[in-house]
CSV table of N, CA and C in Angstrom, one decimal:
chain,number,residue,atom,x,y,z
A,925,UNK,N,24.5,5.4,15.7
A,925,UNK,CA,24.6,5.3,14.5
A,925,UNK,C,23.6,4.7,14.4
A,926,UNK,N,24.0,3.1,15.0
A,926,UNK,CA,22.8,1.8,14.9
A,926,UNK,C,21.5,2.4,15.7
A,927,UNK,N,21.5,3.1,16.4
A,927,UNK,CA,20.1,3.2,16.5
A,927,UNK,C,19.2,4.3,15.5
A,928,UNK,N,19.8,5.2,14.7
A,928,UNK,CA,19.2,5.6,13.6
A,928,UNK,C,19.1,4.9,12.6
A,929,UNK,N,20.1,4.2,11.9
A,929,UNK,CA,19.5,2.7,11.0
A,929,UNK,C,18.6,2.5,11.8
A,930,UNK,N,18.0,1.7,12.9
A,930,UNK,CA,17.0,1.1,13.4
A,930,UNK,C,15.6,1.7,12.7
A,931,UNK,N,16.0,3.1,13.9
A,931,UNK,CA,14.7,4.3,13.3
A,931,UNK,C,14.5,4.2,12.1
A,932,UNK,N,15.2,4.9,11.3
A,932,UNK,CA,14.7,4.9,9.7
A,932,UNK,C,14.2,3.8,9.1
A,933,UNK,N,14.5,2.2,9.2
A,933,UNK,CA,14.7,1.5,9.2
A,933,UNK,C,12.9,0.7,9.3
A,934,UNK,N,12.7,1.2,10.3
A,934,UNK,CA,11.3,0.8,11.3
A,934,UNK,C,10.5,1.9,10.4
A,935,UNK,N,11.1,3.3,9.9
A,935,UNK,CA,9.8,4.3,9.5
A,935,UNK,C,9.5,3.7,7.6
A,936,UNK,N,11.0,3.2,7.2
A,936,UNK,CA,10.9,3.1,5.5
A,936,UNK,C,11.1,1.4,5.0
A,937,UNK,N,10.7,0.5,6.2
A,937,UNK,CA,11.2,-1.1,6.7
A,937,UNK,C,10.0,-1.4,6.7
A,938,UNK,N,10.1,-1.1,7.6
A,938,UNK,CA,9.2,-2.6,9.1
A,938,UNK,C,7.6,-2.5,9.1
A,939,UNK,N,7.5,-1.6,8.3
A,939,UNK,CA,5.6,-1.4,8.2
A,939,UNK,C,5.3,-1.8,7.2
A,940,UNK,N,6.0,-2.0,6.0
A,940,UNK,CA,5.8,-3.4,4.7
A,940,UNK,C,4.7,-4.4,5.0
A,941,UNK,N,3.3,-4.3,4.7
A,941,UNK,CA,3.1,-5.9,4.4
A,941,UNK,C,4.1,-6.6,3.8
A,942,UNK,N,3.3,-7.8,4.2
A,942,UNK,CA,4.0,-8.9,2.9
A,942,UNK,C,4.0,-9.0,0.7
A,943,UNK,N,2.6,-9.0,1.0
A,943,UNK,CA,2.5,-8.8,-0.4
A,943,UNK,C,0.2,-8.6,-0.4
A,944,UNK,N,0.4,-7.7,-0.8
A,944,UNK,CA,-1.3,-7.3,-2.1
A,944,UNK,C,-1.4,-7.8,-3.2
A,945,UNK,N,-2.5,-8.9,-2.9
A,945,UNK,CA,-3.1,-8.9,-4.7
A,945,UNK,C,-4.9,-7.9,-4.7
A,946,UNK,N,-4.6,-7.7,-5.8
A,946,UNK,CA,-6.3,-7.6,-6.5
A,946,UNK,C,-6.7,-8.7,-6.6
A,947,UNK,N,-8.1,-8.2,-5.9
A,947,UNK,CA,-8.5,-9.3,-6.0
A,947,UNK,C,-10.6,-8.5,-7.3
A,948,UNK,N,-10.3,-7.7,-8.1
A,948,UNK,CA,-11.1,-7.1,-8.3
A,948,UNK,C,-11.4,-6.0,-8.0
A,949,UNK,N,-12.6,-6.0,-6.9
A,949,UNK,CA,-13.4,-5.1,-6.2
A,949,UNK,C,-12.6,-5.1,-4.8
A,950,UNK,N,-12.0,-5.9,-4.4
A,950,UNK,CA,-11.0,-5.6,-3.2
A,950,UNK,C,-10.2,-6.3,-3.5
A,951,UNK,N,-8.7,-6.0,-3.2
A,951,UNK,CA,-7.5,-6.0,-2.6
A,951,UNK,C,-6.8,-7.4,-1.0
A,952,UNK,N,-6.6,-7.8,-1.2
A,952,UNK,CA,-6.1,-9.4,-0.1
A,952,UNK,C,-4.7,-8.7,0.2
A,953,UNK,N,-4.9,-8.4,1.5
A,953,UNK,CA,-3.1,-8.5,2.0
A,953,UNK,C,-2.9,-9.4,2.3
A,954,UNK,N,-1.8,-9.9,2.7
A,954,UNK,CA,-1.1,-11.0,3.3
A,954,UNK,C,-0.1,-10.2,4.0
A,955,UNK,N,-0.1,-10.5,5.8
A,955,UNK,CA,1.2,-10.1,6.3
A,955,UNK,C,1.2,-11.4,7.4
A,956,UNK,N,3.3,-11.8,7.3
A,956,UNK,CA,3.5,-12.7,8.4
A,956,UNK,C,2.2,-14.3,8.6
A,957,UNK,N,2.0,-14.5,7.7
A,957,UNK,CA,0.6,-15.7,7.7
A,957,UNK,C,-0.8,-15.1,7.6
A,958,UNK,N,-0.9,-14.0,8.5
A,958,UNK,CA,-2.3,-13.9,8.2
A,958,UNK,C,-2.9,-13.4,6.8
A,959,UNK,N,-4.2,-12.8,6.5
A,959,UNK,CA,-4.7,-12.7,4.6
A,959,UNK,C,-6.0,-11.4,5.6
A,960,UNK,N,-6.1,-10.6,5.0
A,960,UNK,CA,-7.4,-10.5,5.1
A,960,UNK,C,-8.0,-9.3,3.5
A,961,UNK,N,-9.5,-9.4,3.5
A,961,UNK,CA,-10.5,-8.9,1.9
A,961,UNK,C,-10.8,-7.6,2.4
A,962,UNK,N,-9.5,-6.7,1.4
A,962,UNK,CA,-10.2,-5.5,1.6
A,962,UNK,C,-10.7,-5.0,0.8
A,963,UNK,N,-12.2,-5.2,1.1
A,963,UNK,CA,-12.9,-4.2,-0.1
A,963,UNK,C,-12.3,-2.3,-0.8
A,964,UNK,N,-12.7,-2.6,-1.7
A,964,UNK,CA,-12.4,-0.6,-2.6
A,964,UNK,C,-12.3,0.2,-1.8
A,965,UNK,N,-14.1,-0.5,-1.3
A,965,UNK,CA,-14.5,0.5,-0.7
A,965,UNK,C,-14.1,1.1,0.4
A,966,UNK,N,-12.8,0.8,1.2
A,966,UNK,CA,-12.6,1.1,2.3
A,966,UNK,C,-11.8,1.7,2.5
A,967,UNK,N,-10.9,2.4,1.2
A,967,UNK,CA,-10.4,3.0,1.2
A,967,UNK,C,-10.7,4.1,1.0
A,968,UNK,N,-10.1,5.5,2.1
A,968,UNK,CA,-10.4,6.3,1.6
A,968,UNK,C,-9.5,7.1,1.4
A,969,UNK,N,-8.0,6.8,1.3
A,969,UNK,CA,-7.1,7.3,0.4
A,969,UNK,C,-5.6,6.6,-0.3
A,970,UNK,N,-5.2,7.3,-1.1
A,970,UNK,CA,-3.7,5.7,-1.3
A,970,UNK,C,-2.6,7.3,-1.6
A,971,UNK,N,-1.8,6.7,-1.3
A,971,UNK,CA,-0.6,7.6,-1.1
A,971,UNK,C,0.5,7.4,-1.5
A,972,UNK,N,1.4,7.2,-2.7
A,972,UNK,CA,2.1,6.7,-4.0
A,972,UNK,C,3.3,7.9,-2.8
A,973,UNK,N,4.7,7.4,-3.0
A,973,UNK,CA,6.3,7.9,-2.7
A,973,UNK,C,7.2,7.2,-3.3
A,974,UNK,N,7.2,7.5,-4.7
A,974,UNK,CA,7.8,7.2,-6.0
A,974,UNK,C,9.1,7.3,-5.9
A,975,UNK,N,9.8,8.2,-4.2
A,975,UNK,CA,11.1,8.7,-4.8
A,975,UNK,C,12.0,8.2,-3.4
A,976,UNK,N,10.8,7.4,-2.7
A,976,UNK,CA,12.2,6.6,-1.5
A,976,UNK,C,12.1,4.7,-2.2
A,977,UNK,N,13.3,4.9,-2.1
A,977,UNK,CA,14.1,3.2,-1.7
A,977,UNK,C,13.5,2.8,-0.6
A,978,UNK,N,12.4,1.4,-0.4
A,978,UNK,CA,11.9,1.0,-2.2
A,978,UNK,C,10.8,1.9,-1.9
A,979,UNK,N,10.4,2.0,-3.1
A,979,UNK,CA,9.2,2.7,-3.5
A,979,UNK,C,7.8,1.9,-2.3
A,980,UNK,N,7.0,3.1,-2.4
A,980,UNK,CA,6.0,2.7,-1.3
A,980,UNK,C,4.2,2.8,-2.2
A,981,UNK,N,3.1,2.5,-1.4
A,981,UNK,CA,2.2,2.9,-1.6
A,981,UNK,C,1.7,2.8,-0.2
A,982,UNK,N,1.1,3.8,0.3
A,982,UNK,CA,-0.2,3.0,1.6
A,982,UNK,C,-1.5,3.9,1.4
A,983,UNK,N,-2.0,2.6,2.2
A,983,UNK,CA,-3.5,2.9,1.6
A,983,UNK,C,-4.3,3.2,2.7
A,984,UNK,N,-5.0,4.3,3.2
A,984,UNK,CA,-5.0,4.4,5.0
A,984,UNK,C,-6.7,4.1,3.9
A,985,UNK,N,-7.5,3.3,5.6
A,985,UNK,CA,-8.8,2.8,4.7
A,985,UNK,C,-9.6,3.8,6.6
A,986,UNK,N,-10.9,3.3,6.0
A,986,UNK,CA,-12.3,4.1,6.5
A,986,UNK,C,-12.3,3.8,8.0
A,987,UNK,N,-12.2,2.3,7.8
A,987,UNK,CA,-12.3,1.6,9.4
A,987,UNK,C,-10.8,0.6,9.8
A,988,UNK,N,-10.0,0.4,11.0
A,988,UNK,CA,-9.0,-0.1,11.1
A,988,UNK,C,-9.7,-1.4,10.6
A,989,UNK,N,-8.1,-2.1,10.2
A,989,UNK,CA,-7.9,-3.3,9.7
A,989,UNK,C,-7.5,-4.1,10.6
A,990,UNK,N,-7.2,-5.3,10.8
A,990,UNK,CA,-5.9,-6.1,11.2
A,990,UNK,C,-4.7,-6.2,11.5
A,991,UNK,N,-4.6,-4.6,10.3
A,991,UNK,CA,-3.3,-4.7,9.8
A,991,UNK,C,-2.8,-3.7,10.4
A,992,UNK,N,-3.9,-2.7,11.0
A,992,UNK,CA,-4.3,-1.4,11.3
A,992,UNK,C,-5.1,-0.1,10.4
A,993,UNK,N,-4.9,1.3,10.9
A,993,UNK,CA,-6.0,2.5,9.5
A,993,UNK,C,-5.0,2.3,8.1
A,994,UNK,N,-3.2,2.6,8.7
A,994,UNK,CA,-2.6,2.9,7.4
A,994,UNK,C,-1.9,0.9,6.9
A,995,UNK,N,-2.6,0.8,5.6
A,995,UNK,CA,-1.4,-0.3,5.2
A,995,UNK,C,-0.7,-0.2,4.1
A,996,UNK,N,1.0,-0.4,4.6
A,996,UNK,CA,2.1,0.3,3.1
A,996,UNK,C,2.5,-1.3,2.7
A,997,UNK,N,2.8,-0.5,1.2
A,997,UNK,CA,3.6,-2.2,0.8
A,997,UNK,C,4.2,-1.3,-0.7
A,998,UNK,N,5.5,-1.8,-0.9
A,998,UNK,CA,5.9,-2.3,-2.0
A,998,UNK,C,5.4,-2.4,-3.9
A,999,UNK,N,5.7,-1.4,-4.2
A,999,UNK,CA,4.5,-2.1,-5.9
A,999,UNK,C,5.5,-3.1,-6.6
A,1000,UNK,N,4.6,-3.3,-7.7
A,1000,UNK,CA,6.0,-3.9,-8.2
A,1000,UNK,C,6.5,-3.0,-8.9
A,1001,UNK,N,8.1,-3.7,-9.6
A,1001,UNK,CA,9.2,-3.1,-9.6
A,1001,UNK,C,8.8,-2.6,-11.0
A,1002,UNK,N,9.9,-1.7,-11.3
A,1002,UNK,CA,9.0,-1.3,-13.7
A,1002,UNK,C,10.9,-0.6,-14.2
A,1003,UNK,N,11.2,-0.3,-15.0
A,1003,UNK,CA,12.0,-0.3,-15.5
A,1003,UNK,C,12.6,1.5,-15.8
A,1004,UNK,N,11.5,2.3,-15.7
A,1004,UNK,CA,11.5,4.1,-15.7
A,1004,UNK,C,10.9,3.8,-13.7
A,1005,UNK,N,12.0,3.9,-12.8
A,1005,UNK,CA,11.0,3.9,-11.1
A,1005,UNK,C,10.9,5.5,-10.6
A,1006,UNK,N,11.3,6.6,-11.7
A,1006,UNK,CA,10.8,7.5,-11.5
A,1006,UNK,C,9.9,8.1,-12.3
A,1007,UNK,N,8.4,7.0,-12.8
A,1007,UNK,CA,7.4,7.3,-13.7
A,1007,UNK,C,6.8,6.7,-13.4
A,1008,UNK,N,5.5,7.8,-12.6
A,1008,UNK,CA,4.1,7.3,-11.7
A,1008,UNK,C,4.1,6.1,-12.5
A,1009,UNK,N,4.0,5.3,-11.8
A,1009,UNK,CA,2.9,3.8,-11.5
A,1009,UNK,C,1.6,3.9,-12.0
A,1010,UNK,N,1.1,2.8,-13.5
A,1010,UNK,CA,0.0,2.6,-14.1
A,1010,UNK,C,-0.7,2.0,-13.5
A,1011,UNK,N,-0.7,0.9,-12.9
A,1011,UNK,CA,-0.3,0.1,-11.3
A,1011,UNK,C,-1.5,0.4,-10.7
A,1012,UNK,N,-0.9,1.6,-10.2
A,1012,UNK,CA,-1.5,2.4,-8.7
A,1012,UNK,C,-2.5,3.3,-9.1
A,1013,UNK,N,-2.3,4.1,-10.2
A,1013,UNK,CA,-3.2,5.3,-10.7
A,1013,UNK,C,-4.2,4.3,-11.4
A,1014,UNK,N,-4.0,3.0,-11.9
A,1014,UNK,CA,-5.4,2.5,-11.8
A,1014,UNK,C,-5.9,1.9,-11.0
A,1015,UNK,N,-5.7,2.0,-9.4
A,1015,UNK,CA,-6.2,1.0,-8.4
A,1015,UNK,C,-6.9,2.3,-7.7
A,1016,UNK,N,-6.3,3.7,-7.4
A,1016,UNK,CA,-6.7,5.3,-8.2
A,1016,UNK,C,-7.8,5.1,-8.1
A,1017,UNK,N,-7.8,5.2,-9.8
A,1017,UNK,CA,-9.2,5.4,-10.4
A,1017,UNK,C,-10.2,4.2,-10.2
A,1018,UNK,N,-9.9,3.2,-9.5
A,1018,UNK,CA,-10.7,2.3,-9.4
A,1018,UNK,C,-11.4,2.7,-8.0
A,1019,UNK,N,-10.3,3.0,-7.4
A,1019,UNK,CA,-11.5,3.6,-5.6
A,1019,UNK,C,-11.9,4.3,-6.0
A,1020,UNK,N,-11.8,5.4,-6.5
A,1020,UNK,CA,-12.4,6.7,-6.9
A,1020,UNK,C,-13.8,6.2,-7.8
A,1021,UNK,N,-13.6,5.2,-8.3
A,1021,UNK,CA,-15.1,4.9,-9.0
A,1021,UNK,C,-15.8,4.1,-8.3
A,1022,UNK,N,-15.4,3.5,-7.0
A,1022,UNK,CA,-16.4,2.3,-6.2
A,1022,UNK,C,-16.7,3.8,-5.7
A,1023,UNK,N,-16.1,4.7,-4.7
A,1023,UNK,CA,-16.7,5.8,-4.0
A,1023,UNK,C,-17.8,6.3,-4.7
A,1024,UNK,N,-18.4,6.7,-5.7
A,1024,UNK,CA,-19.1,6.8,-6.7
A,1024,UNK,C,-20.5,6.9,-7.3
A,1025,UNK,N,-20.3,5.6,-6.1
A,1025,UNK,CA,-21.0,5.0,-6.5
A,1025,UNK,C,-22.6,4.8,-5.6
């Protein structure tokens, strides 16, 4: 049973970065003391899973960062957890707008 619990935790929690901050035309990602600035133009796809606990946002990058090709984080907590996150929706729109330039 402990092995099963470890596998679930590894898949759902252990890969989450510590912090992701919006800095306008880039995201600042921090994990275990390391920091990297990811331009919005380097984000290929954003997936948002609101029916998992914790909720997760996964960024797929065009080229690997020091944190890998995919970066997962927990979005800010919300009062109504089953509604789409306006922060994530706005980020998706901004990445799309950057891609169209």
